[in-house]
JSON list of C-alpha atoms in Angstrom, two decimals:
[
{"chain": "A", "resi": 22, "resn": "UNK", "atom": "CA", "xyz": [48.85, -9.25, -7.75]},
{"chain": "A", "resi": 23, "resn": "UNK", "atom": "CA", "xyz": [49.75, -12.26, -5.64]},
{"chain": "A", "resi": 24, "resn": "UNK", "atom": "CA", "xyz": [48.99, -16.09, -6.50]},
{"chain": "A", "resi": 25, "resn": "UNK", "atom": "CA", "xyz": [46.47, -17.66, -4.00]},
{"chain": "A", "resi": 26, "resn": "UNK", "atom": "CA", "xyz": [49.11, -20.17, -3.74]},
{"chain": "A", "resi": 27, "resn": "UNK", "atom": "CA", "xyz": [51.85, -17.62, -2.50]},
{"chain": "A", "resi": 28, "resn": "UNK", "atom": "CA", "xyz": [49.48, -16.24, 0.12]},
{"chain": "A", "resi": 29, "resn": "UNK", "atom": "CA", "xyz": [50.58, -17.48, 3.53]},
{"chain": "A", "resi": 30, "resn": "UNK", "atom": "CA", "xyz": [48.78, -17.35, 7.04]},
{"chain": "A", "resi": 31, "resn": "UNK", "atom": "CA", "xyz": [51.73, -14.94, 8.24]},
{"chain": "A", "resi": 32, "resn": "UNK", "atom": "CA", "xyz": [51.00, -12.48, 5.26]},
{"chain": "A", "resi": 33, "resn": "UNK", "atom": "CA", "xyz": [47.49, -12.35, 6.16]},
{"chain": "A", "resi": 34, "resn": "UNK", "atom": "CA", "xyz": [48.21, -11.71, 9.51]},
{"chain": "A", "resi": 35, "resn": "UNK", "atom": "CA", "xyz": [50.70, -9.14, 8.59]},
{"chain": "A", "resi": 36, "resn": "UNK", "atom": "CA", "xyz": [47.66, -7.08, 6.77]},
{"chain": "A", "resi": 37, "resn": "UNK", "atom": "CA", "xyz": [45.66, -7.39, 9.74]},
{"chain": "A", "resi": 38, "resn": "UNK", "atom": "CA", "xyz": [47.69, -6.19, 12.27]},
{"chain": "A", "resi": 39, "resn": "UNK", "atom": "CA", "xyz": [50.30, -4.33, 10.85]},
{"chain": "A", "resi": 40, "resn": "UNK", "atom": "CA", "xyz": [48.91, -2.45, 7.11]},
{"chain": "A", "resi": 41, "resn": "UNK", "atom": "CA", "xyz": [46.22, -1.63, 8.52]},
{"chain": "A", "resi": 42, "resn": "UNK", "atom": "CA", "xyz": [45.98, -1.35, 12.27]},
{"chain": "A", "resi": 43, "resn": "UNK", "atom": "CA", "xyz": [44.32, 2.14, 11.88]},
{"chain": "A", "resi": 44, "resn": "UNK", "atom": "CA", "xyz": [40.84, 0.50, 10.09]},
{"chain": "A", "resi": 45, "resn": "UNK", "atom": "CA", "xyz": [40.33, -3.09, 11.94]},
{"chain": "A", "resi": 46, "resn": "UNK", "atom": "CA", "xyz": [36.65, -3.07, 11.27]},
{"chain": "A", "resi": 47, "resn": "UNK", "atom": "CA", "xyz": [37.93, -2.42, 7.62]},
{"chain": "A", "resi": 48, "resn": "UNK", "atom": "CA", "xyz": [40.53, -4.85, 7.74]},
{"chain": "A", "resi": 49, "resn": "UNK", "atom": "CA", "xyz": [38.02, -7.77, 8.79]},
{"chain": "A", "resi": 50, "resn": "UNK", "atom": "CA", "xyz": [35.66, -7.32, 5.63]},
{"chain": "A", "resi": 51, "resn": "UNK", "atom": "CA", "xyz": [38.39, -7.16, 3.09]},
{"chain": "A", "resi": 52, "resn": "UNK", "atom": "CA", "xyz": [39.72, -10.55, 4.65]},
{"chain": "A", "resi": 53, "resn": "UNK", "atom": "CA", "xyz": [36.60, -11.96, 4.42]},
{"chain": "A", "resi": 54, "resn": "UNK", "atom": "CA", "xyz": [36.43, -10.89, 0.55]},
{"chain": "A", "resi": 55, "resn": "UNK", "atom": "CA", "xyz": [39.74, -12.44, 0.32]},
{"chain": "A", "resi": 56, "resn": "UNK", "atom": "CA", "xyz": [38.86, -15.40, 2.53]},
{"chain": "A", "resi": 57, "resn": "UNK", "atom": "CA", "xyz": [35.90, -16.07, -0.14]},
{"chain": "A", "resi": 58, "resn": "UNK", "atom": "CA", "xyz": [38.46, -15.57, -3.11]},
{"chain": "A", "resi": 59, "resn": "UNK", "atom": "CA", "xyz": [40.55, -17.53, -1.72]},
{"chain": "A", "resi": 60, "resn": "UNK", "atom": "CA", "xyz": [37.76, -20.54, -0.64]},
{"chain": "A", "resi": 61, "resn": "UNK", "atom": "CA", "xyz": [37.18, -20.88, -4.62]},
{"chain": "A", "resi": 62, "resn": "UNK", "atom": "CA", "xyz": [40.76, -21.27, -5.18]},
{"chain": "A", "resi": 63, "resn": "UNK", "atom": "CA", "xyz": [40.29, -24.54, -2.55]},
{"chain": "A", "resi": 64, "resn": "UNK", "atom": "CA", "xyz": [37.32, -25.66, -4.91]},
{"chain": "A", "resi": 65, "resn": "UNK", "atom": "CA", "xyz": [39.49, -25.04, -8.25]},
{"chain": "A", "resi": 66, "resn": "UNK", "atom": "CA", "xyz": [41.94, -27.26, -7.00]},
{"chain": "A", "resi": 67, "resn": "UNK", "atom": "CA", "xyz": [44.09, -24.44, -7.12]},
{"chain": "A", "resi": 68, "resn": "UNK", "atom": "CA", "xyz": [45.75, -24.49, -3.30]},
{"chain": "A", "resi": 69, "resn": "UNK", "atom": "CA", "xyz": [45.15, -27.17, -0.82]},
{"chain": "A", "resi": 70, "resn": "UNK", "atom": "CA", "xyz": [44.04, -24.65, 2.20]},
{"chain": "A", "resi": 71, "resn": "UNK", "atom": "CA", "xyz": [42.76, -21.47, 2.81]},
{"chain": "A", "resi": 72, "resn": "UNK", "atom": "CA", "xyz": [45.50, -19.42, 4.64]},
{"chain": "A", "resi": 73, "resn": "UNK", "atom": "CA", "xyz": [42.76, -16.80, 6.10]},
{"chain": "A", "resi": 74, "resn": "UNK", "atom": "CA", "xyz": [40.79, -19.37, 8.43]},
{"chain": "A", "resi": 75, "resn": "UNK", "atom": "CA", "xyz": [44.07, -20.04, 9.95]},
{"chain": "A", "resi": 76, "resn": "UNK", "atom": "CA", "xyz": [43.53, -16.20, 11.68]},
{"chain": "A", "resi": 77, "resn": "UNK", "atom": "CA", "xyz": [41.54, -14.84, 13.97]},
{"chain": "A", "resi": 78, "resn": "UNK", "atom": "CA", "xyz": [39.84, -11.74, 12.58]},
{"chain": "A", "resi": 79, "resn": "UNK", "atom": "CA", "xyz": [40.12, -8.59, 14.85]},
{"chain": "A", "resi": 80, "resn": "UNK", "atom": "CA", "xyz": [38.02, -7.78, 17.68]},
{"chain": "A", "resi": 81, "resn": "UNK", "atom": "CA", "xyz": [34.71, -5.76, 17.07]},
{"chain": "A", "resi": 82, "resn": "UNK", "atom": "CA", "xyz": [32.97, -4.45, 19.11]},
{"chain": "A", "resi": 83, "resn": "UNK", "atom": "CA", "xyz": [29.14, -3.53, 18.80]},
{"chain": "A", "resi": 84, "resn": "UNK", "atom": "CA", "xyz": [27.41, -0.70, 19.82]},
{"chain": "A", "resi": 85, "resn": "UNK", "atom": "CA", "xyz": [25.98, -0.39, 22.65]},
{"chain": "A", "resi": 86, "resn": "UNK", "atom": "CA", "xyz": [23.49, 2.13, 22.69]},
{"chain": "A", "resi": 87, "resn": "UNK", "atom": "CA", "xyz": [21.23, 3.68, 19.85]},
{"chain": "A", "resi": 88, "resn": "UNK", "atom": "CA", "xyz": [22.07, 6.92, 17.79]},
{"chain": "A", "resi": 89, "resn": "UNK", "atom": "CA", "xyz": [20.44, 9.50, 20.09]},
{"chain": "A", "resi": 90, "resn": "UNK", "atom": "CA", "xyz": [17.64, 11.60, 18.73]},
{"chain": "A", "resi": 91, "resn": "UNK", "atom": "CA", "xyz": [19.61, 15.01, 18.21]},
{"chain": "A", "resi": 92, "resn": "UNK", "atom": "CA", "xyz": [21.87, 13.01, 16.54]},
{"chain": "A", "resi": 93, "resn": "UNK", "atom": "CA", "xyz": [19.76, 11.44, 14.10]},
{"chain": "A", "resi": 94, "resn": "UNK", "atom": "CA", "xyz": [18.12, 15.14, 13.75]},
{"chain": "A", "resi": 95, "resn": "UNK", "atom": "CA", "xyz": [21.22, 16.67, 12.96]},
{"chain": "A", "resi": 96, "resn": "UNK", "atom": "CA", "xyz": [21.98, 14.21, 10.42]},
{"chain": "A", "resi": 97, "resn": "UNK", "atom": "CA", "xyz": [18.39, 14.25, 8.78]},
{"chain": "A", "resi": 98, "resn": "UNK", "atom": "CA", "xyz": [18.92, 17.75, 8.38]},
{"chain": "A", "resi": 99, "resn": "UNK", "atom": "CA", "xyz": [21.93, 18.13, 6.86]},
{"chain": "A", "resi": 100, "resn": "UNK", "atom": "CA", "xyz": [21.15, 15.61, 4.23]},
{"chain": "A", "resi": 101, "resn": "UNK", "atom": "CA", "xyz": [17.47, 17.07, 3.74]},
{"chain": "A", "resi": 102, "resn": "UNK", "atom": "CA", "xyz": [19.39, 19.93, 3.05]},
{"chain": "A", "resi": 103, "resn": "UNK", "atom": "CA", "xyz": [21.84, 18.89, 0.37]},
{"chain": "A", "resi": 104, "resn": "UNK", "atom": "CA", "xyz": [19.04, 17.41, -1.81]},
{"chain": "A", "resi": 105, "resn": "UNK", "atom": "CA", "xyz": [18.37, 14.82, -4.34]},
{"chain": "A", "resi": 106, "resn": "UNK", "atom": "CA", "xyz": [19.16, 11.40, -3.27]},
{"chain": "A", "resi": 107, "resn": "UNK", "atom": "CA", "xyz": [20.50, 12.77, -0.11]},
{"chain": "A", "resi": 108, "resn": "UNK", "atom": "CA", "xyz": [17.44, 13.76, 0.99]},
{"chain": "A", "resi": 109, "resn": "UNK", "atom": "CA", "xyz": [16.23, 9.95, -0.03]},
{"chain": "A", "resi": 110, "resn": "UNK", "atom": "CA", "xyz": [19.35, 8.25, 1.90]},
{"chain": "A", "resi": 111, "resn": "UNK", "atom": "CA", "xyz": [17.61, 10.90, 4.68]},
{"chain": "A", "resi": 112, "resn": "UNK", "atom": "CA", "xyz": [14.49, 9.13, 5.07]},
{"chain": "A", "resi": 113, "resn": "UNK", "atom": "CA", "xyz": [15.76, 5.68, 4.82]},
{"chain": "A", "resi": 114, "resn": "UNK", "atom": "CA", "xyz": [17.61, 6.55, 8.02]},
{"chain": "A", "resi": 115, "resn": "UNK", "atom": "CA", "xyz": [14.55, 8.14, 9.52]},
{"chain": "A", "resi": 116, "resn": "UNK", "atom": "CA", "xyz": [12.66, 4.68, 8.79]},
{"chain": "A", "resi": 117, "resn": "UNK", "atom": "CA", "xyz": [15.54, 2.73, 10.19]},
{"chain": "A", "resi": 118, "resn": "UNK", "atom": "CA", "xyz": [15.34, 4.63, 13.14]},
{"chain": "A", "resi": 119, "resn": "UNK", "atom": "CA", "xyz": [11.55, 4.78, 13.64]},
{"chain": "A", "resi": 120, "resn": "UNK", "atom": "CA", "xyz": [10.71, 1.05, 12.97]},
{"chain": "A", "resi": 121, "resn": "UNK", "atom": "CA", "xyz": [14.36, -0.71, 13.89]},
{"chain": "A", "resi": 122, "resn": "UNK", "atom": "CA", "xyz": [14.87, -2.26, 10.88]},
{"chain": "A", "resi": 123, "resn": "UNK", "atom": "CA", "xyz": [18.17, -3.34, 9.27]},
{"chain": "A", "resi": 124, "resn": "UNK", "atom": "CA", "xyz": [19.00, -2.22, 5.27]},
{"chain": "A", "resi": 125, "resn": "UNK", "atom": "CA", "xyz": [17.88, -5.30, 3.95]},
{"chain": "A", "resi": 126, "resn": "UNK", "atom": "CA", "xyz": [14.36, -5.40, 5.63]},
{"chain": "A", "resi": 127, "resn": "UNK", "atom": "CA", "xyz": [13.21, -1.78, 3.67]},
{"chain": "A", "resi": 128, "resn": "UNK", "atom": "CA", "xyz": [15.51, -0.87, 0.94]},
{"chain": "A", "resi": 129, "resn": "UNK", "atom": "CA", "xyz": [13.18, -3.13, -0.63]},
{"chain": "A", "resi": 130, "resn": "UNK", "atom": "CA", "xyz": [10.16, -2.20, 0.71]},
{"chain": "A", "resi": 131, "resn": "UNK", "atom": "CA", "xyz": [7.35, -1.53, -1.42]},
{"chain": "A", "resi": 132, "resn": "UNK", "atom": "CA", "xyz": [4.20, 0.59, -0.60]},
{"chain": "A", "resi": 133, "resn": "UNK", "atom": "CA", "xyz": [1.42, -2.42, -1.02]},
{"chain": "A", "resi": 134, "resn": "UNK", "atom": "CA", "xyz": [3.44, -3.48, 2.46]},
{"chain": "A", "resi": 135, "resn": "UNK", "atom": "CA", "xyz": [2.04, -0.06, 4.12]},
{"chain": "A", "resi": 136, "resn": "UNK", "atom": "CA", "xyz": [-1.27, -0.56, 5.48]},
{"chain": "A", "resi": 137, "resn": "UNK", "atom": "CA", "xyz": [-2.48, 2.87, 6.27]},
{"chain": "A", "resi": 138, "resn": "UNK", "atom": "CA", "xyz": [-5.89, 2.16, 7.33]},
{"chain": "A", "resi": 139, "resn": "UNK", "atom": "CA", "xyz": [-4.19, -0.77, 9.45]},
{"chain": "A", "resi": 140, "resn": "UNK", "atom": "CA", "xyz": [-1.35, 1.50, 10.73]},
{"chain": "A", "resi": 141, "resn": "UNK", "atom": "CA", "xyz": [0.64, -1.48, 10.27]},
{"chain": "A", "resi": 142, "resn": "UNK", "atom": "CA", "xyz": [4.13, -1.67, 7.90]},
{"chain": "A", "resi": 143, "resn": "UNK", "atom": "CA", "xyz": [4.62, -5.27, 6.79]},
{"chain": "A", "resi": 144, "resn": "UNK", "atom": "CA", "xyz": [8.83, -6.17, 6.32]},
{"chain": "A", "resi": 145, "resn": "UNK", "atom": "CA", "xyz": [10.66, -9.40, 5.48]},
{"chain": "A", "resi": 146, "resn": "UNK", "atom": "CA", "xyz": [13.02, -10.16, 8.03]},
{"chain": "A", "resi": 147, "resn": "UNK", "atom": "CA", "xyz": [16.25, -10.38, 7.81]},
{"chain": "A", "resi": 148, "resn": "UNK", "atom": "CA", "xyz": [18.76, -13.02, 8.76]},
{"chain": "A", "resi": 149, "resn": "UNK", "atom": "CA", "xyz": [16.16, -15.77, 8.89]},
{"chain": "A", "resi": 150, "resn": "UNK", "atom": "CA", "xyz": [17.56, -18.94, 7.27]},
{"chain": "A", "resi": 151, "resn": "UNK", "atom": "CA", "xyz": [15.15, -21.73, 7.14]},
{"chain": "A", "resi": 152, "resn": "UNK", "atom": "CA", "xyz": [11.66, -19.73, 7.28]},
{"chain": "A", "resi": 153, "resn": "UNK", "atom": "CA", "xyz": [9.96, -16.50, 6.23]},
{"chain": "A", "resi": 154, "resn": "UNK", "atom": "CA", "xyz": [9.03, -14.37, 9.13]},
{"chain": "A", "resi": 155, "resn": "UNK", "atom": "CA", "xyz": [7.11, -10.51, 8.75]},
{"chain": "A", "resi": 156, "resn": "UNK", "atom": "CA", "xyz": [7.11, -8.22, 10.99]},
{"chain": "A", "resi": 157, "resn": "UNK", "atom": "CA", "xyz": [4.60, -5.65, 11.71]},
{"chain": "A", "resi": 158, "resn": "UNK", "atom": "CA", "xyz": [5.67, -2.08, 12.50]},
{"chain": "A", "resi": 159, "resn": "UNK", "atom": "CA", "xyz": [2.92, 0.06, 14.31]},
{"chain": "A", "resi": 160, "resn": "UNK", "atom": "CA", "xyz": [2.79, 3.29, 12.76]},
{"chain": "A", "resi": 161, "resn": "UNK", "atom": "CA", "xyz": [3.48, 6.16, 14.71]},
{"chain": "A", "resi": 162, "resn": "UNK", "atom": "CA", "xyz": [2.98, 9.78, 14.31]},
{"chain": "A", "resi": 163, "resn": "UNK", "atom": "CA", "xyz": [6.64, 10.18, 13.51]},
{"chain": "A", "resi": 164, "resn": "UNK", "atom": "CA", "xyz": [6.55, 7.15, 11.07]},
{"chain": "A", "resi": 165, "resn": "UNK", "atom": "CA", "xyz": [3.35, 8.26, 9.67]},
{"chain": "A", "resi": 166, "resn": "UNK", "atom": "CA", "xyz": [4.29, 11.69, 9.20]},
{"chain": "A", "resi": 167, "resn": "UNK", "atom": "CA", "xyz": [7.08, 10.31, 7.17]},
{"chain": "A", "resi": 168, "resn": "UNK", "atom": "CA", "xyz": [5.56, 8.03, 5.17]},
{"chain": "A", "resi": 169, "resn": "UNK", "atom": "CA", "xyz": [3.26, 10.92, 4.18]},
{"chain": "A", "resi": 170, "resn": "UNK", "atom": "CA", "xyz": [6.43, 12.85, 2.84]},
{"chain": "A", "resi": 171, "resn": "UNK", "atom": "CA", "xyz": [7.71, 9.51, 1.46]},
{"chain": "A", "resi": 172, "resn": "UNK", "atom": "CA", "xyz": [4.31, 9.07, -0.50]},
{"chain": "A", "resi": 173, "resn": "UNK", "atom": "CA", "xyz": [4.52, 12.99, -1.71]},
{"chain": "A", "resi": 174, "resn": "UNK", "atom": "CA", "xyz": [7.20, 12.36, -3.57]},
{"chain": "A", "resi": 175, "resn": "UNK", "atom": "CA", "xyz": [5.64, 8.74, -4.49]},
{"chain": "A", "resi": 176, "resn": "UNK", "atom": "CA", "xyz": [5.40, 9.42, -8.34]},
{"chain": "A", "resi": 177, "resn": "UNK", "atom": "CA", "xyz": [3.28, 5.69, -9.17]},
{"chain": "A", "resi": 178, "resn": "UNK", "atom": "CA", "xyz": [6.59, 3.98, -8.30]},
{"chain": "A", "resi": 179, "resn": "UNK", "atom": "CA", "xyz": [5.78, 0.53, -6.70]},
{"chain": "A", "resi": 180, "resn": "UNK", "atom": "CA", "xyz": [9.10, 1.03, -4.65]},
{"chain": "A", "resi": 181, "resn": "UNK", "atom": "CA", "xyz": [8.78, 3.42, -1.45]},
{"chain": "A", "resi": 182, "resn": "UNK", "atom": "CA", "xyz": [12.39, 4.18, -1.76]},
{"chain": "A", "resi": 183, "resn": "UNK", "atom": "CA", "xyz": [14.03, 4.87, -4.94]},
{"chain": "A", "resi": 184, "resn": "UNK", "atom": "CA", "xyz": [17.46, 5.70, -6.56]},
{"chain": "A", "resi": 185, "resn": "UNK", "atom": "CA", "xyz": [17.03, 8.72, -9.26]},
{"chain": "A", "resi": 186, "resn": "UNK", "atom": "CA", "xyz": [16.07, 6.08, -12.00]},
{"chain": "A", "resi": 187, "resn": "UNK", "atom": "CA", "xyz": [13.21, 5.14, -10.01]},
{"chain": "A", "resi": 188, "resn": "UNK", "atom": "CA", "xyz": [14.39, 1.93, -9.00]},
{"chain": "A", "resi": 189, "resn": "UNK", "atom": "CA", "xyz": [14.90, 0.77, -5.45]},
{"chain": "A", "resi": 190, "resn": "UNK", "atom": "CA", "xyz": [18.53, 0.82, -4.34]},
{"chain": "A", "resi": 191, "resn": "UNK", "atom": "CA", "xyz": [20.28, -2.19, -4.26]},
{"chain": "A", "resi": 192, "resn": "UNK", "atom": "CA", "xyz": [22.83, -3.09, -1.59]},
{"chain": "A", "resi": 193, "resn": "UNK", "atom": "CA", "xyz": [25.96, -1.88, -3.27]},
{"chain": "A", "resi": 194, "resn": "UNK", "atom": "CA", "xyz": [24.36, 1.45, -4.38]},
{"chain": "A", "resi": 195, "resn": "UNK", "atom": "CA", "xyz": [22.95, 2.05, -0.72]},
{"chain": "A", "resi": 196, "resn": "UNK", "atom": "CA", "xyz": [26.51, 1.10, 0.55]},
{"chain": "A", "resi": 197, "resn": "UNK", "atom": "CA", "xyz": [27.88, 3.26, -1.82]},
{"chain": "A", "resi": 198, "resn": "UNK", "atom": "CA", "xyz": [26.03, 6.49, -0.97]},
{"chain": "A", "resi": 199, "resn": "UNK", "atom": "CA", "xyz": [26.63, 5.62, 2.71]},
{"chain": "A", "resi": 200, "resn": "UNK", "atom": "CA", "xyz": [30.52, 5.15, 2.53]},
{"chain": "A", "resi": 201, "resn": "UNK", "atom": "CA", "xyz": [30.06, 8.71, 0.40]},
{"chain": "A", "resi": 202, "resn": "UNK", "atom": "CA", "xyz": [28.10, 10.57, 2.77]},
{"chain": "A", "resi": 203, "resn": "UNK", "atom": "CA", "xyz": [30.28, 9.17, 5.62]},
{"chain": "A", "resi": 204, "resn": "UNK", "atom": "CA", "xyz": [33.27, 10.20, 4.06]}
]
């Protein structure tokens, strides 16, 4: 437990670079956690300055290339294999893969948005501020082919995919699982 006030630009670099050199990507989203902690602290009057904007975040670096098929394959399968949500967080990565889209354009996705007869999928995009934009997805044979397992397992929900409880997953659970499975 530290005061916001006792939290100077030296510390935060010292937790950057130093505690936890081994997990920069890491590193940068619990700063910006802190950064936003710290930002209402500036609003409460509590501290005059937030000490994190005074540091450059560590370098990232993107990928560069797509997961390659045999990796996405092995992956599929040895969550398919495990069972129960696994097999859901499965398919979500399948989708991702088939039709590009990030998290938040289908963990939301419900199945009036799939337009068989179409062979169309219909998803909010992401990261658009000032507008709505929807894209259409083609569907594919491998997309179709999992949308017809997807709607097997469909049980009336209105959500295409589901946590246990029958309710779509929300960021944090999807996140969750992820971090889990990744582990």
């Amino acid at each position: 437990e530290a005061a916001a006030a006792s939290i100077r630009p030296a510390d935060v670099n010292r937790y950057l670079r130093v505690e936890r050199k081994d997990a920069p990507v890491t590193a940068n989203r619990e700063m910006a956690v802190l950064s936003n902690l710290l930002a209402l602290a500036v609003e409460r009057g509590d501290i005059d300055v937030n000490p994190c904007k005074q540091i450059r975040r560590n370098t990232e670096r993107p990928r560069t290339q797509a997961p390659q098929e045999a990796d996405l394959g092995g992956l599929v399968a040895w969550l398919v294999a495990q069972g129960g949500q696994r097999q859901i967080i499965a398919q979500m990565a399948e989708f991702a893969a088939y039709g590009g889209n990030r998290r938040a354009e289908f963990l939301r996705l419900t199945w009036p948005q799939i337009d068989r007869a179409a062979g169309v999928i219909r998803v909010l995009r992401a990261k658009q501020r000032d507008r709505e934009v929807w894209d259409r997805i083609d569907i594919g044979q491998r997309m179709g082919e999992l949308l017809d397992s997807l709607e097997a397992q469909r049980q009336g929900r209105e959500f295409v995919f589901c946590n246990r409880w029958g309710n779509p997953y929300t960021d944090s659970g999807f996140k969750a699982m992820w971090s889990k499975l990744m582990g």
